[in-house]
């Protein structure tokens, strides 16, 4: 085990080349020996280099034995006291093992505490020295991805640590070597400095000799990705060696680190897919031992690597997400939800856990997490009233914390899933105030989607219709494209139809005809749900029995108002059913909405927002809307019951209605 002798190196440290201001340490009564040809390359700062003689007066310079027979102790301090303190420290080092020191390092919350701790030691095991660098990196990174503060850079002990790593990397253990390299890279050391060049060269030499263990290979791989990018040649050698190891020898942390390495090489996944398949299968056996952080990282890597064939692993990870949901950080939970959205994963246990989590912490949740939770519910069509109510309350209480994109992700699910929370008045009042204040900050498509979703649940954006129908907004919406996308045109058209049918007091500009669509039912980006074919076949058989012939009803009828009617039946003034090809003497049109499961929120009888607005608009256009939901058809046990059911639905309110004989 190599030992870094701090007192000797600090008190006999050669001159350093560094950037920035001179160190403000007071000189001590000792002649520093200059070592010719050695200097510390500029790593951290960007100012032009200036030459400074580094002199230290440090705690560890006050207590040490002189090896050349001189008496280097400060004037006025008894030599005996120094020797006694020194002997005590040496004894302490013998009595306490390295792991204890590492645990003590991990308890510190600032770089100053770390440096103060190691300053009490004359010799420092390389593992503890590497641990000190790692802890400095951890505590500094908590404040964001930034460089080290100037006072740490200029700290004599920190410089001595780095100098020793630069000069004697061959004396370090494998673990200390890769840990030091990883920490220094995270601290933004100059990649061309002697310090990093020496450490990288030593790592490469040991790698070629096959002397690095699995854990160290994983750390080295991630370090080189940060330093040189995923295309570095050494990374291929690391992956080659890792593929030769038995996965049973990997710890859970190593497996997740391996996922992160492969994630960085996602563009080369064709070369590593076979290896990745083995990792996916093996990971099923270690899911139980993963921490929330590791679960989040594994799911993120699976998304980046497009591992749609690894659904058994995703499902098993989902089960453990339920157990750990309260222990995820906001960022980790957001990544978990992103992964579930990507893989289409959901289950009632996760929904229940999410409900409890949100209702408990709704007023303290990060806005990004709130919007991500609502996006997840929207994508999976999960109408969870506890979640929606808690999120609505959160938005009302802290509206100013939400960005435009977060507001859109939060509000749109209410319209999509056709739900108004108990505080709907306060919610939409807050939303309207925010739109008045920050209208121009919303991206055009985001704003259009937000306002359209409000109209689905009869919260019509009347005060903003004039703006979104204006040529200026439409030009912004189109951007640099030669035409508007189909979904945007459909939303604009439905908003225009809403202004005509449901907002009679709106007198602003109308939507120009060239921005209107002819049909809301399209193969993609549709504002209507296609009819369930099997359900339609069942209903059609009953209608033929009831009406006597197929000619008395039409299917998939496109109206002049963009909506497609599943089944249309025409009645004359006396209530007789007319053949569907007849257009004269039509007094009443009956629109049958044959609503299959996809038109409802899953496992419920609650219509989606786009189906609710369709039925509402058809009624306003003069149609008699008759809803035929799948859950009522499923209750019927015979063809006779089906005919009687349709008889009640169509004619029970109009006893004088009849149909023509064919």
GROMACS .gro file of N, CA, C and O in nm, residues 220-263:
model
  176
  220UNK      N    1  -1.317   0.347  -1.457
  220UNK     CA    2  -1.228   0.400  -1.559
  220UNK      C    3  -1.305   0.427  -1.688
  220UNK      O    4  -1.282   0.528  -1.755
  221UNK      N    5  -1.395   0.336  -1.724
  221UNK     CA    6  -1.473   0.356  -1.845
  221UNK      C    7  -1.555   0.484  -1.841
  221UNK      O    8  -1.555   0.563  -1.936
  222UNK      N    9  -1.624   0.508  -1.730
  222UNK     CA   10  -1.702   0.631  -1.717
  222UNK      C   11  -1.613   0.754  -1.715
  222UNK      O   12  -1.649   0.859  -1.769
  223UNK      N   13  -1.496   0.742  -1.654
  223UNK     CA   14  -1.404   0.857  -1.648
  223UNK      C   15  -1.356   0.894  -1.787
  223UNK      O   16  -1.352   1.013  -1.823
  224UNK      N   17  -1.319   0.795  -1.866
  224UNK     CA   18  -1.268   0.823  -2.000
  224UNK      C   19  -1.377   0.877  -2.093
  224UNK      O   20  -1.349   0.957  -2.183
  225UNK      N   21  -1.500   0.836  -2.069
  225UNK     CA   22  -1.612   0.892  -2.148
  225UNK      C   23  -1.624   1.041  -2.122
  225UNK      O   24  -1.643   1.121  -2.213
  226UNK      N   25  -1.613   1.079  -1.995
  226UNK     CA   26  -1.618   1.222  -1.961
  226UNK      C   27  -1.498   1.297  -2.017
  226UNK      O   28  -1.510   1.412  -2.060
  227UNK      N   29  -1.383   1.233  -2.015
  227UNK     CA   30  -1.260   1.301  -2.052
  227UNK      C   31  -1.239   1.306  -2.203
  227UNK      O   32  -1.203   1.411  -2.259
  228UNK      N   33  -1.264   1.194  -2.270
  228UNK     CA   34  -1.230   1.184  -2.412
  228UNK      C   35  -1.349   1.155  -2.502
  228UNK      O   36  -1.333   1.151  -2.625
  229UNK      N   37  -1.467   1.133  -2.444
  229UNK     CA   38  -1.583   1.102  -2.525
  229UNK      C   39  -1.597   0.952  -2.549
  229UNK      O   40  -1.505   0.874  -2.527
  230UNK      N   41  -1.714   0.910  -2.598
  230UNK     CA   42  -1.741   0.766  -2.617
  230UNK      C   43  -1.662   0.702  -2.731
  230UNK      O   44  -1.667   0.580  -2.747
  231UNK      N   45  -1.593   0.782  -2.812
  231UNK     CA   46  -1.520   0.727  -2.927
  231UNK      C   47  -1.375   0.692  -2.896
  231UNK      O   48  -1.301   0.650  -2.986
  232UNK      N   49  -1.333   0.712  -2.771
  232UNK     CA   50  -1.192   0.686  -2.740
  232UNK      C   51  -1.162   0.536  -2.755
  232UNK      O   52  -1.243   0.449  -2.723
  233UNK      N   53  -1.044   0.507  -2.806
  233UNK     CA   54  -1.005   0.369  -2.836
  233UNK      C   55  -0.996   0.286  -2.708
  233UNK      O   56  -1.032   0.167  -2.706
  234UNK      N   57  -0.949   0.347  -2.600
  234UNK     CA   58  -0.932   0.273  -2.474
  234UNK      C   59  -1.064   0.217  -2.424
  234UNK      O   60  -1.068   0.110  -2.362
  235UNK      N   61  -1.175   0.288  -2.452
  235UNK     CA   62  -1.305   0.242  -2.405
  235UNK      C   63  -1.341   0.107  -2.467
  235UNK      O   64  -1.402   0.022  -2.401
  236UNK      N   65  -1.305   0.088  -2.592
  236UNK     CA   66  -1.332  -0.041  -2.657
  236UNK      C   67  -1.258  -0.154  -2.586
  236UNK      O   68  -1.311  -0.264  -2.569
  237UNK      N   69  -1.134  -0.127  -2.545
  237UNK     CA   70  -1.058  -0.229  -2.473
  237UNK      C   71  -1.122  -0.259  -2.338
  237UNK      O   72  -1.127  -0.375  -2.294
  238UNK      N   73  -1.173  -0.155  -2.271
  238UNK     CA   74  -1.240  -0.176  -2.143
  238UNK      C   75  -1.364  -0.264  -2.162
  238UNK      O   76  -1.387  -0.360  -2.086
  239UNK      N   77  -1.447  -0.232  -2.263
  239UNK     CA   78  -1.567  -0.313  -2.288
  239UNK      C   79  -1.530  -0.456  -2.326
  239UNK      O   80  -1.599  -0.551  -2.286
  240UNK      N   81  -1.422  -0.472  -2.399
  240UNK     CA   82  -1.378  -0.606  -2.437
  240UNK      C   83  -1.341  -0.687  -2.313
  240UNK      O   84  -1.378  -0.805  -2.300
  241UNK      N   85  -1.269  -0.624  -2.221
  241UNK     CA   86  -1.230  -0.696  -2.099
  241UNK      C   87  -1.352  -0.724  -2.011
  241UNK      O   88  -1.362  -0.830  -1.949
  242UNK      N   89  -1.447  -0.630  -2.005
  242UNK     CA   90  -1.566  -0.652  -1.924
  242UNK      C   91  -1.650  -0.766  -1.980
  242UNK      O   92  -1.711  -0.842  -1.903
  243UNK      N   93  -1.656  -0.778  -2.111
  243UNK     CA   94  -1.734  -0.887  -2.170
  243UNK      C   95  -1.673  -1.024  -2.138
  243UNK      O   96  -1.743  -1.125  -2.139
  244UNK      N   97  -1.545  -1.026  -2.108
  244UNK     CA   98  -1.479  -1.151  -2.072
  244UNK      C   99  -1.498  -1.191  -1.928
  244UNK      O  100  -1.460  -1.302  -1.888
  245UNK      N  101  -1.556  -1.103  -1.846
  245UNK     CA  102  -1.578  -1.132  -1.704
  245UNK      C  103  -1.714  -1.198  -1.684
  245UNK      O  104  -1.808  -1.175  -1.759
  246UNK      N  105  -1.725  -1.277  -1.580
  246UNK     CA  106  -1.853  -1.338  -1.545
  246UNK      C  107  -1.941  -1.233  -1.477
  246UNK      O  108  -1.897  -1.166  -1.382
  247UNK      N  109  -2.063  -1.219  -1.522
  247UNK     CA  110  -2.153  -1.117  -1.466
  247UNK      C  111  -2.179  -1.143  -1.318
  247UNK      O  112  -2.213  -1.050  -1.244
  248UNK      N  113  -2.166  -1.267  -1.275
  248UNK     CA  114  -2.189  -1.299  -1.133
  248UNK      C  115  -2.088  -1.230  -1.043
  248UNK      O  116  -2.112  -1.215  -0.922
  249UNK      N  117  -1.974  -1.189  -1.099
  249UNK     CA  118  -1.872  -1.121  -1.019
  249UNK      C  119  -1.896  -0.971  -1.009
  249UNK      O  120  -1.827  -0.902  -0.936
  250UNK      N  121  -1.995  -0.920  -1.083
  250UNK     CA  122  -2.027  -0.777  -1.081
  250UNK      C  123  -2.118  -0.747  -0.961
  250UNK      O  124  -2.211  -0.821  -0.932
  251UNK      N  125  -2.091  -0.638  -0.893
  251UNK     CA  126  -2.184  -0.590  -0.791
  251UNK      C  127  -2.299  -0.518  -0.861
  251UNK      O  128  -2.288  -0.480  -0.979
  252UNK      N  129  -2.412  -0.495  -0.794
  252UNK     CA  130  -2.521  -0.417  -0.856
  252UNK      C  131  -2.474  -0.280  -0.905
  252UNK      O  132  -2.516  -0.233  -1.011
  253UNK      N  133  -2.385  -0.216  -0.827
  253UNK     CA  134  -2.332  -0.086  -0.870
  253UNK      C  135  -2.253  -0.098  -1.000
  253UNK      O  136  -2.260  -0.010  -1.087
  254UNK      N  137  -2.177  -0.209  -1.013
  254UNK     CA  138  -2.100  -0.231  -1.136
  254UNK      C  139  -2.192  -0.254  -1.256
  254UNK      O  140  -2.165  -0.205  -1.366
  255UNK      N  141  -2.299  -0.328  -1.235
  255UNK     CA  142  -2.393  -0.354  -1.344
  255UNK      C  143  -2.454  -0.223  -1.395
  255UNK      O  144  -2.463  -0.199  -1.516
  256UNK      N  145  -2.495  -0.138  -1.302
  256UNK     CA  146  -2.555  -0.011  -1.343
  256UNK      C  147  -2.451   0.079  -1.408
  256UNK      O  148  -2.481   0.151  -1.504
  257UNK      N  149  -2.327   0.076  -1.357
  257UNK     CA  150  -2.220   0.152  -1.421
  257UNK      C  151  -2.197   0.103  -1.564
  257UNK      O  152  -2.173   0.182  -1.656
  258UNK      N  153  -2.208  -0.027  -1.583
  258UNK     CA  154  -2.194  -0.084  -1.717
  258UNK      C  155  -2.306  -0.035  -1.809
  258UNK      O  156  -2.283  -0.004  -1.926
  259UNK      N  157  -2.427  -0.028  -1.756
  259UNK     CA  158  -2.538   0.030  -1.834
  259UNK      C  159  -2.506   0.174  -1.873
  259UNK      O  160  -2.534   0.217  -1.986
  260UNK      N  161  -2.450   0.251  -1.779
  260UNK     CA  162  -2.421   0.391  -1.810
  260UNK      C  163  -2.314   0.402  -1.919
  260UNK      O  164  -2.320   0.491  -2.004
  261UNK      N  165  -2.215   0.313  -1.914
  261UNK     CA  166  -2.111   0.314  -2.017
  261UNK      C  167  -2.171   0.282  -2.153
  261UNK      O  168  -2.146   0.352  -2.253
  262UNK      N  169  -2.254   0.179  -2.160
  262UNK     CA  170  -2.318   0.143  -2.286
  262UNK      C  171  -2.414   0.252  -2.332
  262UNK      O  172  -2.430   0.276  -2.453
  263UNK      N  173  -2.477   0.319  -2.237
  263UNK     CA  174  -2.565   0.431  -2.272
  263UNK      C  175  -2.489   0.541  -2.345
  263UNK      O  176  -2.539   0.601  -2.441
   0.00000   0.00000   0.00000
